[in-house]
GROMACS .gro file of C-alpha atoms in nm:
model
  222
    1UNK     CA    1   9.870  22.828  35.937
    2UNK     CA    2   9.767  22.623  35.627
    3UNK     CA    3   9.878  22.755  35.261
    4UNK     CA    4   9.636  22.946  35.050
    5UNK     CA    5   9.571  22.677  34.791
    6UNK     CA    6   9.501  22.401  35.043
    7UNK     CA    7   9.138  22.297  35.098
    8UNK     CA    8   8.941  22.510  35.366
    9UNK     CA    9   9.038  22.432  35.724
   10UNK     CA   10   8.777  22.440  36.008
   11UNK     CA   11   8.834  22.730  36.231
   12UNK     CA   12   8.885  22.677  36.607
   13UNK     CA   13   8.568  22.659  36.780
   14UNK     CA   14   8.522  22.767  37.142
   15UNK     CA   15   8.380  22.503  37.386
   16UNK     CA   16   8.067  22.715  37.443
   17UNK     CA   17   8.026  22.789  37.092
   18UNK     CA   18   8.032  22.422  36.970
   19UNK     CA   19   7.736  22.330  36.743
   20UNK     CA   20   7.653  22.693  36.706
   21UNK     CA   21   7.630  22.898  36.375
   22UNK     CA   22   7.929  23.133  36.344
   23UNK     CA   23   7.706  23.401  36.184
   24UNK     CA   24   7.400  23.381  36.413
   25UNK     CA   25   7.477  23.136  36.693
   26UNK     CA   26   7.171  22.924  36.611
   27UNK     CA   27   7.231  22.555  36.642
   28UNK     CA   28   7.379  22.403  36.344
   29UNK     CA   29   7.557  22.091  36.185
   30UNK     CA   30   7.666  22.252  35.864
   31UNK     CA   31   7.984  22.450  35.739
   32UNK     CA   32   8.057  22.727  35.495
   33UNK     CA   33   8.378  22.664  35.307
   34UNK     CA   34   8.530  22.993  35.195
   35UNK     CA   35   8.812  22.953  34.948
   36UNK     CA   36   9.073  23.222  34.929
   37UNK     CA   37   9.108  23.443  34.628
   38UNK     CA   38   9.443  23.637  34.564
   39UNK     CA   39   9.312  23.944  34.755
   40UNK     CA   40   9.159  23.759  35.055
   41UNK     CA   41   9.333  23.859  35.370
   42UNK     CA   42   9.303  23.509  35.515
   43UNK     CA   43   9.356  23.147  35.420
   44UNK     CA   44   9.076  22.926  35.288
   45UNK     CA   45   8.864  22.833  35.579
   46UNK     CA   46   8.546  22.669  35.690
   47UNK     CA   47   8.296  22.814  35.963
   48UNK     CA   48   8.010  22.663  36.119
   49UNK     CA   49   7.665  22.781  35.974
   50UNK     CA   50   7.308  22.712  35.998
   51UNK     CA   51   7.125  22.631  35.691
   52UNK     CA   52   6.972  22.980  35.648
   53UNK     CA   53   7.301  23.167  35.692
   54UNK     CA   54   7.482  22.911  35.481
   55UNK     CA   55   7.241  22.973  35.191
   56UNK     CA   56   7.281  23.356  35.223
   57UNK     CA   57   7.654  23.328  35.261
   58UNK     CA   58   7.714  23.132  34.935
   59UNK     CA   59   7.540  23.423  34.758
   60UNK     CA   60   7.731  23.695  34.932
   61UNK     CA   61   8.095  23.558  34.967
   62UNK     CA   62   8.257  23.910  34.885
   63UNK     CA   63   8.625  23.961  34.964
   64UNK     CA   64   8.668  23.822  35.301
   65UNK     CA   65   8.470  23.603  35.541
   66UNK     CA   66   8.404  23.912  35.761
   67UNK     CA   67   8.256  24.105  35.456
   68UNK     CA   68   8.044  23.782  35.408
   69UNK     CA   69   7.927  23.788  35.761
   70UNK     CA   70   7.816  24.153  35.744
   71UNK     CA   71   7.620  24.052  35.423
   72UNK     CA   72   7.447  23.768  35.604
   73UNK     CA   73   7.353  24.004  35.911
   74UNK     CA   74   7.216  24.257  35.664
   75UNK     CA   75   6.993  23.991  35.493
   76UNK     CA   76   6.883  23.857  35.823
   77UNK     CA   77   6.774  24.197  35.933
   78UNK     CA   78   6.575  24.238  35.624
   79UNK     CA   79   6.395  23.908  35.661
   80UNK     CA   80   6.331  23.954  36.018
   81UNK     CA   81   6.229  24.318  36.005
   82UNK     CA   82   5.877  24.252  36.112
   83UNK     CA   83   5.973  24.031  36.405
   84UNK     CA   84   6.226  24.280  36.519
   85UNK     CA   85   5.961  24.545  36.508
   86UNK     CA   86   5.765  24.384  36.775
   87UNK     CA   87   6.014  24.488  37.028
   88UNK     CA   88   5.982  24.848  36.916
   89UNK     CA   89   5.601  24.852  36.927
   90UNK     CA   90   5.531  24.619  37.226
   91UNK     CA   91   5.649  24.513  37.559
   92UNK     CA   92   5.622  24.172  37.662
   93UNK     CA   93   5.367  24.270  37.930
   94UNK     CA   94   5.159  24.473  37.670
   95UNK     CA   95   5.137  24.166  37.467
   96UNK     CA   96   5.015  23.952  37.751
   97UNK     CA   97   4.756  24.196  37.846
   98UNK     CA   98   4.640  24.275  37.488
   99UNK     CA   99   4.303  24.150  37.380
  100UNK     CA  100   4.412  23.960  37.091
  101UNK     CA  101   4.209  23.652  37.180
  102UNK     CA  102   4.045  23.595  36.838
  103UNK     CA  103   4.159  23.308  36.602
  104UNK     CA  104   4.346  23.555  36.377
  105UNK     CA  105   4.550  23.728  36.629
  106UNK     CA  106   4.552  23.480  36.912
  107UNK     CA  107   4.851  23.304  36.757
  108UNK     CA  108   5.028  23.619  36.728
  109UNK     CA  109   4.970  23.707  37.095
  110UNK     CA  110   5.120  23.378  37.193
  111UNK     CA  111   5.432  23.359  36.956
  112UNK     CA  112   5.503  23.743  36.896
  113UNK     CA  113   5.748  23.794  37.182
  114UNK     CA  114   5.920  23.461  37.121
  115UNK     CA  115   5.982  23.543  36.753
  116UNK     CA  116   6.113  23.895  36.861
  117UNK     CA  117   6.363  23.734  37.111
  118UNK     CA  118   6.483  23.490  36.864
  119UNK     CA  119   6.528  23.735  36.590
  120UNK     CA  120   6.703  23.984  36.840
  121UNK     CA  121   6.938  23.710  36.956
  122UNK     CA  122   7.050  23.627  36.600
  123UNK     CA  123   7.119  23.980  36.517
  124UNK     CA  124   7.323  24.047  36.826
  125UNK     CA  125   7.508  23.723  36.804
  126UNK     CA  126   7.884  23.813  36.781
  127UNK     CA  127   8.031  23.496  36.663
  128UNK     CA  128   8.403  23.461  36.779
  129UNK     CA  129   8.744  23.572  36.691
  130UNK     CA  130   8.865  23.340  36.428
  131UNK     CA  131   9.182  23.119  36.464
  132UNK     CA  132   9.323  22.812  36.285
  133UNK     CA  133   9.508  22.551  36.509
  134UNK     CA  134   9.557  22.815  36.782
  135UNK     CA  135   9.697  23.106  36.543
  136UNK     CA  136   9.469  23.403  36.529
  137UNK     CA  137   9.380  23.521  36.184
  138UNK     CA  138   9.541  23.873  36.110
  139UNK     CA  139   9.314  24.166  36.021
  140UNK     CA  140   9.019  23.990  36.216
  141UNK     CA  141   8.799  24.305  36.314
  142UNK     CA  142   8.657  24.116  36.612
  143UNK     CA  143   9.000  24.080  36.777
  144UNK     CA  144   8.986  24.470  36.814
  145UNK     CA  145   8.615  24.480  36.915
  146UNK     CA  146   8.497  24.607  36.588
  147UNK     CA  147   8.137  24.527  36.496
  148UNK     CA  148   8.192  24.578  36.134
  149UNK     CA  149   8.448  24.659  35.864
  150UNK     CA  150   8.469  25.031  35.752
  151UNK     CA  151   8.478  25.088  35.379
  152UNK     CA  152   8.539  25.413  35.211
  153UNK     CA  153   8.524  25.484  34.836
  154UNK     CA  154   8.514  25.817  34.650
  155UNK     CA  155   8.500  26.025  34.981
  156UNK     CA  156   8.208  25.845  35.123
  157UNK     CA  157   8.208  25.641  35.425
  158UNK     CA  158   8.012  25.305  35.456
  159UNK     CA  159   7.972  25.076  35.746
  160UNK     CA  160   8.062  24.773  35.522
  161UNK     CA  161   8.121  24.676  35.175
  162UNK     CA  162   7.759  24.542  35.105
  163UNK     CA  163   7.630  24.885  35.198
  164UNK     CA  164   7.869  25.055  34.940
  165UNK     CA  165   7.770  24.791  34.670
  166UNK     CA  166   7.382  24.863  34.742
  167UNK     CA  167   7.437  25.242  34.742
  168UNK     CA  168   7.609  25.237  34.388
  169UNK     CA  169   7.376  24.982  34.253
  170UNK     CA  170   7.081  25.199  34.338
  171UNK     CA  171   7.239  25.528  34.244
  172UNK     CA  172   7.361  25.410  33.905
  173UNK     CA  173   7.083  25.165  33.830
  174UNK     CA  174   7.332  24.872  33.816
  175UNK     CA  175   7.273  24.506  33.872
  176UNK     CA  176   7.346  24.436  34.234
  177UNK     CA  177   7.419  24.089  34.194
  178UNK     CA  178   7.653  24.157  33.901
  179UNK     CA  179   7.838  24.424  34.093
  180UNK     CA  180   7.874  24.206  34.387
  181UNK     CA  181   8.019  23.918  34.178
  182UNK     CA  182   8.276  24.173  34.019
  183UNK     CA  183   8.387  24.306  34.362
  184UNK     CA  184   8.421  23.948  34.475
  185UNK     CA  185   8.670  23.873  34.191
  186UNK     CA  186   8.844  24.199  34.171
  187UNK     CA  187   8.868  24.283  34.555
  188UNK     CA  188   8.750  24.597  34.749
  189UNK     CA  189   9.076  24.783  34.648
  190UNK     CA  190   8.951  24.757  34.295
  191UNK     CA  191   8.598  24.889  34.374
  192UNK     CA  192   8.617  25.145  34.128
  193UNK     CA  193   8.721  24.923  33.848
  194UNK     CA  194   8.427  24.681  33.940
  195UNK     CA  195   8.189  24.975  33.906
  196UNK     CA  196   8.325  25.070  33.562
  197UNK     CA  197   8.281  24.718  33.431
  198UNK     CA  198   7.944  24.699  33.587
  199UNK     CA  199   7.840  25.031  33.403
  200UNK     CA  200   7.998  24.944  33.073
  201UNK     CA  201   7.785  24.607  33.071
  202UNK     CA  202   7.479  24.743  33.227
  203UNK     CA  203   7.164  24.577  33.092
  204UNK     CA  204   7.336  24.270  32.938
  205UNK     CA  205   7.185  23.928  32.978
  206UNK     CA  206   7.263  23.706  33.278
  207UNK     CA  207   7.437  23.477  33.013
  208UNK     CA  208   7.666  23.747  32.901
  209UNK     CA  209   7.743  23.855  33.270
  210UNK     CA  210   7.860  23.499  33.335
  211UNK     CA  211   8.067  23.507  33.030
  212UNK     CA  212   8.225  23.848  33.136
  213UNK     CA  213   8.299  23.701  33.487
  214UNK     CA  214   8.452  23.375  33.339
  215UNK     CA  215   8.673  23.583  33.122
  216UNK     CA  216   8.780  23.811  33.408
  217UNK     CA  217   8.850  23.504  33.614
  218UNK     CA  218   9.071  23.368  33.326
  219UNK     CA  219   9.251  23.682  33.323
  220UNK     CA  220   9.309  23.695  33.699
  221UNK     CA  221   9.461  23.335  33.688
  222UNK     CA  222   9.714  23.434  33.433
   0.00000   0.00000   0.00000
């Protein structure tokens, strides 16, 4: 297993998953490099990623590659909510037999079910358990068949870390992006401290937020 301070190492990729995004299993030729922080429960690593998932993941690194994956899934579900709703409101046969033949709705009739299927497959994609050079990563929830990482704070149970961040951001009118960055730096075990810092600095400018984060990172490096 590589040391924590070494550059990210590409994870092992199963033969049937080669050239597929680890997040959504769409074809891809890019990689997400995830650098280890002191609290990260795995070494620096690199996973295959499509361009869309890569862009989302870079904005939601959080405290582990698995928390990052949950955040990507959340964003994909939000983006493709309308496509996923097609399968709730229609069956494939109903769409085929519909009278959507005008110019406005004709295209929808032809492509709606395909868009639903693609969105559904991406949301249901399970990726694969992570290992490096044949050594399985410890704490990988997928090794135990877990679909997500449970997180608890202040007596409340959350499906995953991003759900907790959104809840407290909404409840306390905090900047979601700033709180996310604070949690990324401090780790989930210091979630309460991250909330305290976000509340103390609520309403400050983006420039001030970046200054606070830079100073916090300097303190952590000492």
